[in-house]
Every structure is written in C-alpha cells, then in structure tokens.
Tab-separated table of C-alpha atoms in Angstrom:
chain	number	residue	atom	x	y	z
G	56	ALA	CA	148.148	135.981	99.993
G	57	LEU	CA	149.670	139.447	99.609
G	58	ALA	CA	147.682	139.940	96.395
G	59	VAL	CA	144.474	139.341	98.337
G	60	CYS	CA	145.511	141.341	101.434
G	61	ALA	CA	148.242	143.899	100.904
G	62	GLU	CA	148.332	144.680	104.647
G	63	LEU	CA	149.110	141.078	105.563
G	64	GLN	CA	152.052	140.736	107.960
G	65	ALA	CA	153.842	137.442	107.470
G	66	HIS	CA	155.996	136.042	110.265
G	67	ALA	CA	158.353	133.097	110.117
G	68	ARG	CA	157.517	130.070	112.231
G	69	LYS	CA	159.463	129.560	115.422
G	70	PRO	CA	159.600	125.804	116.045
G	71	ALA	CA	161.391	126.211	119.374
G	72	ALA	CA	158.689	128.577	120.661
G	73	GLU	CA	155.950	126.238	119.411
G	74	ARG	CA	157.549	123.318	121.204
G	75	ALA	CA	157.986	125.326	124.402
G	76	MET	CA	154.320	126.343	124.357
G	77	LEU	CA	153.242	122.761	123.729
G	78	ASN	CA	155.367	121.548	126.635
G	79	SER	CA	153.860	124.200	128.909
G	80	LEU	CA	150.387	122.915	128.030
G	81	ALA	CA	151.562	119.404	128.852
G	82	HIS	CA	152.797	120.624	132.243
G	83	LEU	CA	149.408	122.241	132.844
G	84	LEU	CA	147.559	119.003	132.129
G	85	TYR	CA	149.584	116.952	134.598
G	86	ARG	CA	147.126	117.919	137.309
G	87	TYR	CA	144.460	115.863	135.515
G	88	GLY	CA	146.375	112.658	134.924
G	89	SER	CA	149.597	110.963	133.942
G	90	PRO	CA	151.452	110.334	131.705
G	91	VAL	CA	151.234	113.323	129.369
G	92	ALA	CA	152.797	113.338	125.913
G	93	ALA	CA	153.025	115.954	123.162
G	94	GLU	CA	154.055	115.975	119.528
G	95	ILE	CA	154.020	118.295	116.497
G	96	GLN	CA	153.304	116.447	113.242
G	97	ASP	CA	154.543	118.368	110.218
G	98	LEU	CA	154.502	116.538	106.879
G	99	GLN	CA	156.093	119.569	105.159
G	100	GLU	CA	153.829	119.322	102.129
G	101	ASN	CA	152.034	122.154	100.372
G	102	GLY	CA	148.573	122.582	101.821
G	103	ARG	CA	149.243	120.380	104.869
G	104	VAL	CA	148.909	122.281	108.138
G	105	PRO	CA	151.157	121.190	111.046
G	106	GLN	CA	149.201	119.523	113.837
G	107	ALA	CA	150.093	119.879	117.513
G	108	TYR	CA	148.892	117.057	119.767
G	109	VAL	CA	148.809	116.613	123.526
G	110	TRP	CA	147.795	113.223	124.942
G	111	LEU	CA	146.600	112.801	128.512
G	112	GLU	CA	145.768	109.558	130.293
G	113	VAL	CA	142.672	110.301	132.399
G	114	GLY	CA	141.365	106.819	133.202
G	115	ASN	CA	142.573	106.897	136.797
G	116	SER	CA	141.404	110.491	137.389
G	117	LEU	CA	137.737	110.310	136.411
G	118	ARG	CA	136.492	109.520	139.900
G	119	LEU	CA	138.642	112.249	141.436
G	120	PHE	CA	137.161	114.961	139.186
G	121	GLY	CA	133.599	113.668	139.216
G	122	GLY	CA	133.456	112.032	135.803
G	123	PHE	CA	134.661	112.730	132.292
G	124	ALA	CA	132.351	115.688	131.647
G	125	ALA	CA	133.545	117.561	134.738
G	126	LEU	CA	137.196	116.782	133.978
G	127	LEU	CA	136.835	117.940	130.365
G	128	ALA	CA	135.146	121.180	131.447
G	129	SER	CA	138.006	121.911	133.839
G	130	VAL	CA	140.627	121.192	131.159
G	131	LEU	CA	138.924	123.457	128.624
G	132	ASN	CA	138.614	126.177	131.261
G	133	ASP	CA	142.354	126.039	131.930
G	134	LEU	CA	143.080	126.263	128.205
G	135	GLU	CA	140.757	129.241	127.942
G	136	GLU	CA	142.715	130.972	130.705
G	137	LEU	CA	145.765	130.703	128.427
G	138	GLN	CA	143.645	131.753	125.421
G	139	GLN	CA	144.393	128.468	123.689
G	140	VAL	CA	141.869	126.804	121.371
G	141	ALA	CA	141.850	123.007	121.246
G	142	GLN	CA	139.841	120.191	119.664
G	143	TRP	CA	139.405	117.119	121.832
G	144	ALA	CA	138.514	113.468	121.630
G	145	ALA	CA	138.820	110.538	124.028
G	146	ALA	CA	139.578	106.965	123.072
G	147	PRO	CA	141.320	103.856	124.426
G	148	THR	CA	144.131	104.309	121.861
G	149	ARG	CA	146.322	107.360	121.439
G	150	SER	CA	146.195	107.297	117.621
G	151	ALA	CA	142.409	107.076	117.529
G	152	ALA	CA	141.981	110.015	119.900
G	153	ALA	CA	144.390	112.125	117.837
G	154	LEU	CA	142.683	111.283	114.535
G	155	MET	CA	139.201	112.028	115.851
G	156	ALA	CA	140.280	115.304	117.449
G	157	ALA	CA	142.207	116.477	114.377
G	158	ASN	CA	139.080	116.005	112.242
G	159	GLY	CA	136.722	117.733	114.661
G	160	HIS	CA	134.926	114.664	116.007
G	161	ALA	CA	134.524	115.496	119.687
G	162	GLN	CA	133.585	112.110	121.114
G	163	CYS	CA	134.336	110.022	124.171
G	164	MET	CA	134.853	106.416	123.066
G	165	THR	CA	135.348	104.026	125.950
G	166	ASP	CA	135.831	100.656	124.213
G	167	LEU	CA	137.725	99.363	121.199
G	168	LYS	CA	134.588	98.188	119.408
G	169	THR	CA	133.253	101.746	119.343
G	170	VAL	CA	136.643	102.981	118.161
G	171	GLN	CA	136.703	100.569	115.238
G	172	THR	CA	133.111	101.408	114.288
G	173	GLN	CA	133.687	105.168	114.315
G	174	LEU	CA	137.062	105.112	112.571
G	175	ALA	CA	135.896	102.721	109.853
G	176	ARG	CA	133.594	105.473	108.516
G	177	LEU	CA	136.284	108.143	108.214
G	178	PRO	CA	137.757	108.889	104.760
G	179	VAL	CA	141.288	107.684	104.162
G	180	THR	CA	142.257	111.306	103.470
G	181	THR	CA	141.937	112.028	107.200
G	182	LEU	CA	144.979	109.843	107.939
G	183	PRO	CA	148.158	111.818	108.730
G	184	TRP	CA	150.042	110.156	105.879
G	185	PRO	CA	151.951	111.664	102.917
G	186	ARG	CA	149.781	112.824	100.040
G	187	ALA	CA	151.362	110.327	97.634
G	188	THR	CA	150.237	107.438	99.818
G	189	LEU	CA	146.704	108.839	100.146
G	190	ASP	CA	146.436	109.359	96.372
G	191	ALA	CA	147.558	105.771	95.794
G	192	LEU	CA	144.881	104.466	98.167
G	193	ARG	CA	142.164	106.495	96.478
G	194	GLY	CA	143.398	105.310	93.108
G	195	MET	CA	142.801	101.743	94.254
G	196	GLY	CA	139.199	102.613	95.087
G	197	LEU	CA	139.724	102.651	98.852
G	198	ARG	CA	137.591	105.399	100.341
G	199	CYS	CA	137.239	104.673	104.093
G	200	ILE	CA	139.603	103.467	106.777
G	201	GLY	CA	137.446	100.386	107.169
G	202	ASP	CA	138.369	99.440	103.604
G	203	LEU	CA	142.043	99.369	104.608
G	204	TRP	CA	141.356	97.019	107.523
G	205	ARG	CA	139.694	94.532	105.152
G	206	LEU	CA	142.680	94.333	102.807
G	207	PRO	CA	145.068	91.346	102.963
G	208	ARG	CA	147.751	92.285	105.440
G	209	PRO	CA	150.768	90.846	103.579
G	210	GLY	CA	149.791	92.623	100.366
G	211	PHE	CA	149.194	95.954	102.134
G	212	ALA	CA	152.551	95.724	103.927
G	213	GLN	CA	154.330	94.877	100.663
G	214	ARG	CA	152.729	97.805	98.834
G	215	PHE	CA	152.779	100.531	101.520
G	216	GLY	CA	155.251	99.246	104.096
G	217	THR	CA	155.007	97.672	107.533
G	218	GLU	CA	155.031	101.123	109.156
G	219	ARG	CA	151.631	101.958	107.621
G	220	LEU	CA	150.265	98.574	108.610
G	221	ARG	CA	151.415	99.098	112.183
G	222	ALA	CA	149.744	102.532	112.214
G	223	LEU	CA	146.427	100.940	111.229
G	224	ASP	CA	146.802	98.356	113.998
G	225	GLN	CA	147.561	101.077	116.538
G	226	LEU	CA	144.409	102.920	115.506
G	227	ARG	CA	142.141	100.031	116.461
G	228	GLY	CA	144.198	98.908	119.446
G	229	THR	CA	145.646	95.627	118.143
G	230	ALA	CA	149.268	96.857	118.320
G	231	PRO	CA	151.075	98.687	121.117
G	232	ASP	CA	151.477	102.437	120.751
G	233	PRO	CA	154.447	103.437	122.933
G	234	VAL	CA	154.840	107.042	123.956
G	235	GLN	CA	157.605	109.118	125.506
G	236	PRO	CA	156.004	111.152	128.320
G	237	ILE	CA	156.995	114.732	128.931
G	238	VAL	CA	158.785	115.210	132.233
G	239	PRO	CA	158.689	118.772	133.588
G	240	PRO	CA	162.195	120.274	133.914
G	241	PRO	CA	163.610	120.889	137.403
G	242	ARG	CA	163.660	124.675	136.882
G	243	PHE	CA	161.092	127.062	135.420
G	244	ARG	CA	162.197	129.735	132.998
G	245	ARG	CA	159.978	131.183	130.274
G	246	ARG	CA	160.628	133.870	127.701
G	247	PHE	CA	158.041	135.913	125.794
G	248	GLU	CA	159.435	137.929	122.904
G	249	PHE	CA	157.327	140.715	121.408
G	250	VAL	CA	157.009	141.312	117.681
G	251	ASP	CA	157.217	145.071	118.246
G	252	GLU	CA	158.406	147.114	121.182
G	253	VAL	CA	155.792	147.600	123.879
G	254	PHE	CA	155.376	150.972	125.573
G	255	GLY	CA	153.536	151.028	128.878
G	256	VAL	CA	152.451	148.400	131.361
G	257	GLU	CA	149.067	147.650	129.762
G	258	GLY	CA	150.706	145.992	126.784
G	259	LEU	CA	152.615	143.653	129.105
G	260	LEU	CA	149.615	142.289	130.994
G	261	PHE	CA	148.407	139.755	128.412
G	262	PRO	CA	151.755	137.933	128.022
G	263	LEU	CA	152.363	138.274	131.752
G	264	ARG	CA	149.097	136.501	132.500
G	265	ARG	CA	150.043	133.725	130.098
G	266	LEU	CA	153.434	133.313	131.758
G	267	ALA	CA	151.793	133.201	135.198
G	268	PHE	CA	149.465	130.373	134.169
G	269	GLU	CA	152.301	128.509	132.469
G	270	LEU	CA	154.101	128.672	135.801
G	271	GLN	CA	150.943	127.405	137.508
G	272	GLY	CA	150.899	124.385	135.201
G	273	TRP	CA	154.578	123.665	135.800
G	274	LEU	CA	154.164	123.933	139.581
G	275	ARG	CA	151.167	121.602	139.557
G	276	ALA	CA	153.056	119.105	137.448
G	277	ARG	CA	155.958	119.187	139.921
G	278	ASP	CA	153.604	119.345	142.937
G	279	LEU	CA	155.448	122.416	144.239
G	280	GLY	CA	154.770	125.986	145.285
G	281	VAL	CA	156.778	129.128	144.614
G	282	LEU	CA	158.111	131.584	147.180
G	283	SER	CA	159.856	134.126	144.931
G	284	LEU	CA	159.869	135.140	141.271
G	285	GLN	CA	162.154	137.145	139.040
G	286	LEU	CA	160.696	139.067	136.112
G	287	GLU	CA	163.253	140.470	133.689
G	288	CYS	CA	162.270	143.112	131.118
G	289	GLU	CA	164.563	143.371	128.105
G	290	HIS	CA	165.031	146.763	126.425
G	291	ALA	CA	167.073	148.186	123.585
G	292	ALA	CA	170.892	148.175	123.684
G	293	LYS	CA	170.840	144.984	125.803
G	294	GLN	CA	169.445	146.923	128.762
G	295	ARG	CA	167.601	144.829	131.352
G	296	HIS	CA	165.300	145.703	134.243
G	297	LEU	CA	165.019	143.044	136.956
G	298	ILE	CA	162.030	142.777	139.310
G	299	THR	CA	162.065	140.390	142.273
G	300	LEU	CA	158.772	139.419	143.893
G	301	ARG	CA	158.441	137.414	147.106
G	302	PHE	CA	155.422	135.631	148.562
G	303	LEU	CA	154.498	134.974	152.168
G	304	SER	CA	153.690	131.303	151.578
G	305	ALA	CA	154.378	128.740	148.888
G	306	HIS	CA	151.496	128.499	146.419
G	307	ARG	CA	150.807	127.790	142.750
G	308	GLU	CA	147.674	129.744	141.852
G	309	GLY	CA	147.933	131.560	138.513
G	310	ASP	CA	145.498	134.341	139.445
G	311	ARG	CA	147.445	135.117	142.614
G	312	LEU	CA	150.772	135.109	140.752
G	313	PHE	CA	149.434	137.401	138.040
G	314	ALA	CA	147.802	139.806	140.519
G	315	ALA	CA	151.065	140.265	142.423
G	316	LEU	CA	153.098	140.731	139.236
G	317	ARG	CA	150.607	143.259	137.903
G	318	GLU	CA	150.634	145.312	141.099
G	319	ARG	CA	154.424	145.343	141.113
G	320	LEU	CA	154.670	146.389	137.466
G	321	ASN	CA	152.219	149.242	138.018
G	322	ARG	CA	154.638	150.920	140.432
G	323	GLU	CA	157.788	150.240	138.400
G	324	VAL	CA	159.374	152.923	136.207
G	325	LEU	CA	160.684	151.075	133.172
G	326	PRO	CA	163.716	152.633	131.450
G	327	GLY	CA	162.235	152.202	127.982
G	328	ALA	CA	160.123	150.085	125.641
G	329	VAL	CA	160.054	146.369	126.397
G	330	ARG	CA	161.198	143.854	123.777
G	331	ALA	CA	160.907	140.626	125.774
G	332	LEU	CA	159.906	139.236	129.164
G	333	ASN	CA	161.716	136.514	131.096
G	334	LEU	CA	160.009	134.876	134.077
G	335	ARG	CA	161.977	132.659	136.466
G	336	ALA	CA	160.898	130.801	139.600
G	337	HIS	CA	163.664	130.579	142.184
G	338	ASP	CA	162.575	129.596	145.684
G	339	LEU	CA	160.390	126.494	145.548
G	340	ALA	CA	158.764	124.574	148.371
G	341	SER	CA	156.145	121.921	148.901
G	342	THR	CA	152.587	123.091	149.296
G	343	ALA	CA	149.350	121.426	150.303
G	344	ALA	CA	146.305	121.893	148.088
G	345	GLY	CA	143.263	122.960	150.091
G	346	GLN	CA	139.978	121.068	150.101
G	347	SER	CA	136.815	122.755	148.876
G	348	SER	CA	134.054	123.317	151.419
G	349	LEU	CA	130.678	124.979	151.630
G	350	PHE	CA	131.702	127.449	154.329
G	351	ALA	CA	134.948	129.398	154.571
G	352	SER	CA	137.397	127.652	156.893
G	353	ASP	CA	140.146	129.217	158.973
G	354	ALA	CA	142.703	128.089	156.383
G	355	GLU	CA	140.780	129.838	153.589
G	356	VAL	CA	140.516	133.040	155.609
G	357	GLN	CA	144.251	132.911	156.300
G	358	LEU	CA	144.925	132.355	152.595
G	359	GLN	CA	142.829	135.403	151.671
G	360	TRP	CA	144.673	137.473	154.274
G	361	THR	CA	148.050	136.313	152.974
G	362	ALA	CA	147.095	137.135	149.376
G	363	SER	CA	145.942	140.617	150.459
G	364	VAL	CA	149.237	141.279	152.243
G	365	GLU	CA	151.142	140.133	149.153
G	366	ARG	CA	149.210	142.564	146.967
G	367	LEU	CA	149.984	145.405	149.371
G	368	MET	CA	153.672	144.480	149.349
G	369	ALA	CA	153.695	144.411	145.557
G	370	ARG	CA	151.869	147.746	145.334
G	371	LEU	CA	153.646	149.666	148.117
G	372	GLY	CA	156.976	147.861	148.313
G	373	GLU	CA	158.359	145.293	150.722
G	374	LYS	CA	159.618	147.957	153.142
G	375	ALA	CA	156.168	149.522	153.502
G	376	LEU	CA	154.867	146.555	155.545
G	377	TRP	CA	156.531	144.922	158.503
G	378	THR	CA	155.803	142.315	161.132
G	379	PRO	CA	157.238	141.922	164.652
G	380	ALA	CA	159.982	139.338	164.924
G	381	LEU	CA	161.558	137.936	168.050
G	382	HIS	CA	165.096	139.167	168.738
G	383	GLU	CA	167.474	137.402	171.103
G	384	ASP	CA	167.420	140.001	173.861
G	385	HIS	CA	165.709	139.852	177.255
G	386	ARG	CA	165.147	143.604	177.434
G	387	PRO	CA	161.513	144.406	176.452
G	388	GLY	CA	162.401	147.376	174.268
G	389	ARG	CA	164.806	145.298	172.197
G	390	ALA	CA	163.177	141.876	172.244
G	391	LEU	CA	161.087	142.639	169.147
G	392	GLN	CA	162.288	144.067	165.854
G	393	ARG	CA	160.690	144.857	162.533
G	394	ALA	CA	160.989	142.225	159.797
G	395	THR	CA	159.596	141.733	156.309
G	396	PRO	CA	156.382	139.672	156.417
G	397	GLY	CA	157.019	136.040	155.662
G	398	GLN	CA	160.775	136.244	156.223
G	399	ALA	CA	160.798	136.022	160.019
G	400	PRO	CA	159.597	133.210	162.305
G	401	PRO	CA	156.623	133.918	164.558
G	402	ALA	CA	157.471	135.987	167.612
G	403	ARG	CA	157.492	133.627	170.587
G	404	SER	CA	159.047	133.890	173.988
G	405	ALA	CA	159.499	131.462	176.855
G	406	VAL	CA	158.115	134.139	179.232
G	407	ARG	CA	154.645	135.499	178.683
G	408	ARG	CA	154.542	139.264	178.278
G	409	PRO	CA	151.652	141.673	177.677
G	410	PRO	CA	150.792	142.620	174.091
G	411	TRP	CA	150.528	146.347	174.880
G	412	LEU	CA	153.731	148.076	175.949
G	413	LEU	CA	153.965	151.776	176.734
G	414	PRO	CA	156.388	153.863	174.628
G	415	ALA	CA	158.321	154.525	177.850
G	416	PRO	CA	157.843	153.289	181.441
G	417	GLN	CA	155.766	155.605	183.655
G	418	ALA	CA	156.729	156.132	187.303
G	419	LEU	CA	154.170	155.039	189.908
G	420	PRO	CA	153.657	157.141	193.050
G	421	SER	CA	153.552	154.017	195.237
G	422	PRO	CA	153.957	150.262	194.953
G	423	PRO	CA	150.862	148.309	193.812
G	424	ALA	CA	148.750	146.896	196.595
G	425	THR	CA	148.959	143.358	195.227
G	426	HIS	CA	151.404	142.013	192.720
G	427	THR	CA	152.643	138.642	191.472
G	428	ALA	CA	156.268	138.106	190.542
G	429	LEU	CA	156.894	137.159	186.898
G	430	GLU	CA	160.563	137.534	185.908
G	431	ARG	CA	163.852	139.273	186.729
G	432	ILE	CA	165.853	140.985	183.976
G	433	GLU	CA	169.543	141.721	184.410
G	434	SER	CA	171.095	142.422	181.016
G	435	GLY	CA	172.757	144.979	178.761
G	436	TRP	CA	175.876	145.798	180.764
G	437	TRP	CA	178.039	145.158	177.673
G	438	ASP	CA	176.417	147.741	175.336
G	439	GLY	CA	175.605	150.619	177.681
G	440	GLY	CA	171.941	149.646	178.082
G	441	ASP	CA	172.260	148.116	181.548
G	442	MET	CA	168.885	146.967	182.898
G	443	ARG	CA	168.160	145.460	186.335
G	444	ARG	CA	164.444	145.037	186.979
G	445	ASP	CA	161.939	142.759	188.744
G	446	TYR	CA	158.671	142.493	186.768
G	447	TYR	CA	155.266	141.818	188.345
G	448	ARG	CA	151.631	141.435	187.361
G	449	ALA	CA	149.486	143.878	189.322
G	450	THR	CA	145.988	145.376	189.383
G	451	LEU	CA	145.785	149.127	188.698
G	452	ALA	CA	142.485	150.975	188.166
G	453	GLN	CA	140.641	147.642	187.849
G	454	ALA	CA	142.935	146.534	184.994
G	455	GLU	CA	145.792	144.063	184.773
G	456	ALA	CA	149.099	145.927	184.499
G	457	TRP	CA	152.702	144.931	183.848
G	458	VAL	CA	154.893	146.734	186.358
G	459	PHE	CA	158.485	146.503	187.489
G	460	GLN	CA	160.669	147.642	190.358
G	461	ALA	CA	164.087	149.059	189.514
G	462	ARG	CA	166.711	147.231	191.568
G	463	ASP	CA	169.067	150.201	191.761
G	464	ASP	CA	166.729	152.707	193.435
G	465	GLY	CA	163.667	150.569	194.332
G	466	ARG	CA	161.163	152.778	192.464
G	467	TRP	CA	158.101	151.302	190.751
G	468	TYR	CA	157.101	151.822	187.095
G	469	LEU	CA	154.195	150.925	184.802
G	470	HIS	CA	155.419	149.330	181.565
G	471	GLY	CA	152.340	147.757	179.887
G	472	TRP	CA	148.823	146.390	180.051
G	473	TRP	CA	147.441	142.899	179.674
G	474	GLY	CA	144.567	142.418	177.244
C-alpha cells in the first residue's frame, strides 16, 4: 500500500473503540424496537474484512412508525446524523438478514419461503465461513447455498461439522438462533480521542456532535432525559479543562444538546490544544416525549422558549440570566430573590400580591377614598428590618393600587400597581 501511496497514514485498529461505537449505535436503535444485538465478525484471514452487525427486531414497531419504509427512512436518517454508512436487509431470521446486508442485497423479506428462495441463489463464497471450508465446498462442485441444503445432512455434518449444519438451518429458519441483547449501561460516559492535537473550537464540533447524538441514543434506550452534562477536554501534561452544562428541563434531543455544548465552547478559553474529549451525563430524570401536531401547541412553544433560554445561558453564562424565586419572608422587598433558571421552584405565595412593585414606597398625601383590606405584615424585628404594615387594595387615578398604612405613625404609602 505504501508503494502505491507514499503519503498513506496507517493506523492500528482499536477493537475497544469499535465495540463502543457499535454499542452506541445499538443504543440509538432501541427507539425503533427491541431487542437489539450487535457483533463484530472477524475471521482474521488475509483479504477478509471484519464485519460489524447490528440486529433490530422491528416487527412490533411497524404500526407505530407507519410501516417498514417509514421506519427504515428514520433509521437511516439517524445513522446519517452520526455520519455512519450502513447496508441493510430485513428477514425473519437474524442470519439471513445479516448475510443479505453484508452482500449488498437491500431487501425486506417477510416470510421464510422468500428467505429460502433468495438465499438459495447466493454463492457459497458469501457465507461468513473460513476460506478453507469455502474452498472445500467449491472443490466439491457446490456453487450456491441451495446446493448445500440439498446435500445429505449426516454426510455434511460428518465432513464439515455440526456447527456448519446448524448455521445453514438458522439461515432458513429451521433452527433457533439465540442472541444476547445489548443492555444500555446505567451511566453514560463517552471518550473521543484525536489522532492529532486540535487547536481551536471548530475542530471540536464534529466529534462533539457525534457524542451528543450518541447520548441521545443512550437516553432514548433508557427512556430518560438529561439535566446536566460534563464535558472534559484533555490537554498535554495531563492537564484537563472541565465544563459543566445544565438544562432547564430533562430532554434527550441531540440537536439541542449539541447546540448548548457548542455555545458554551465558543465562550471558553481553552488552556491549550485538545487531545481528547470526555462527555458524561450526570443528572438524569424521566421525560415525556411530545406528540406531533399540525399546529404549535402550548407545550411546543414552552419547549422552544426553554431551548432559547438554555442557549443564552450557554453563551452568556449561568449568572447572566436569573428568575425570581420565592423566599420565606413576609416582607415584600425580601420575599423574592434571584435564582438560576431551572434551579428554583415557581414563585408562589398564599397571599396574592401585585406583579409591579415600586423600587421604594411613595408617601400619599391622604388616605385613599376607598380601600379593601388584604393582609397585615409584622415581621423583621430580629434582623433590624422591623416592618409593621396593613396592606390594602385601593383605586388611585382610575387604577388599582397596592397601598399600606404604617402602624407606627399611621401614614399611607403607595407600594405597587395591579395589572
């Protein structure tokens, strides 16, 4: 290869990374059906390319996704988001689907008779068997898989072993084909190691997008949403830069995860070139998947608003945005405090108060003509902010006002307006 292309850069295989990527694809496909299994077949022979397979049972999901064509289009779209190329086939048996897909026969076979008809025409060289076995079959004049099915079973088993005979039976569905499904781990942690050091944020976006959609697949497989992420950038001399990102609501959308991570990275000052990325999901919670509709619902509008606030928090910082949160204090000036959005419960009070408060109470020249009593506040003697007031709802200048009378001197003040 180097004689043909002197600039060729050869890299050693990383079986652990291949297996991790295959498992992440299996997690992604759990949203389309269950169980999901994956396997890497490597015969370790010259000229034999390792084959990575992912099997998905979709029989019970066809009606949910509107048929096989719609389900397949959605699966291929998800793989394209991860920039993964796959060959597909559908069959009642796992072995038949794998053999058809590996040889580029994209077909949807729904019954065993069709499976046997289609597989009988394939050359025996398409079987994932050792080359010595395939050469022996061709030497006997056996060219197609159908020729193997017509051989006497005892003689075939004696010559090639019962394992090969069982594999032929599994192909056409006359023998069980057990599988060990992949179960998503309880925690998500992914690592992306770069071949060379990456300078600048732009070079981090492609792997970051892949990690975000791997997390989406894992969350869908676990039927969970994420509330906070940790992105760790590894640099030279074992130096690490940790970024924590929080969300206002639990969700599992890859585009939303990637957008927030990208905004946060754009405002980070990295201490040096990045050698690897580590993405971890910490705070997890249940989430409800929304239903599609023709017109935007209140829930969709709220989701868009939440995503916009998250982008602003990632771009400007968590301290740049705040929301009012109820504080356990009866005094109006101290009843509300600033809190980070999403980290404080909604501000509610047993007593209704106006939404518009003045920066400081304004003295009134005379008591209001009509007023309705609302509440009495006597509090703050322990911290120097003693307050003794009777609050009323009154009409001032043809508007509803929130006024109070000080109990120490009897004077009246304007403190807010009702909407």
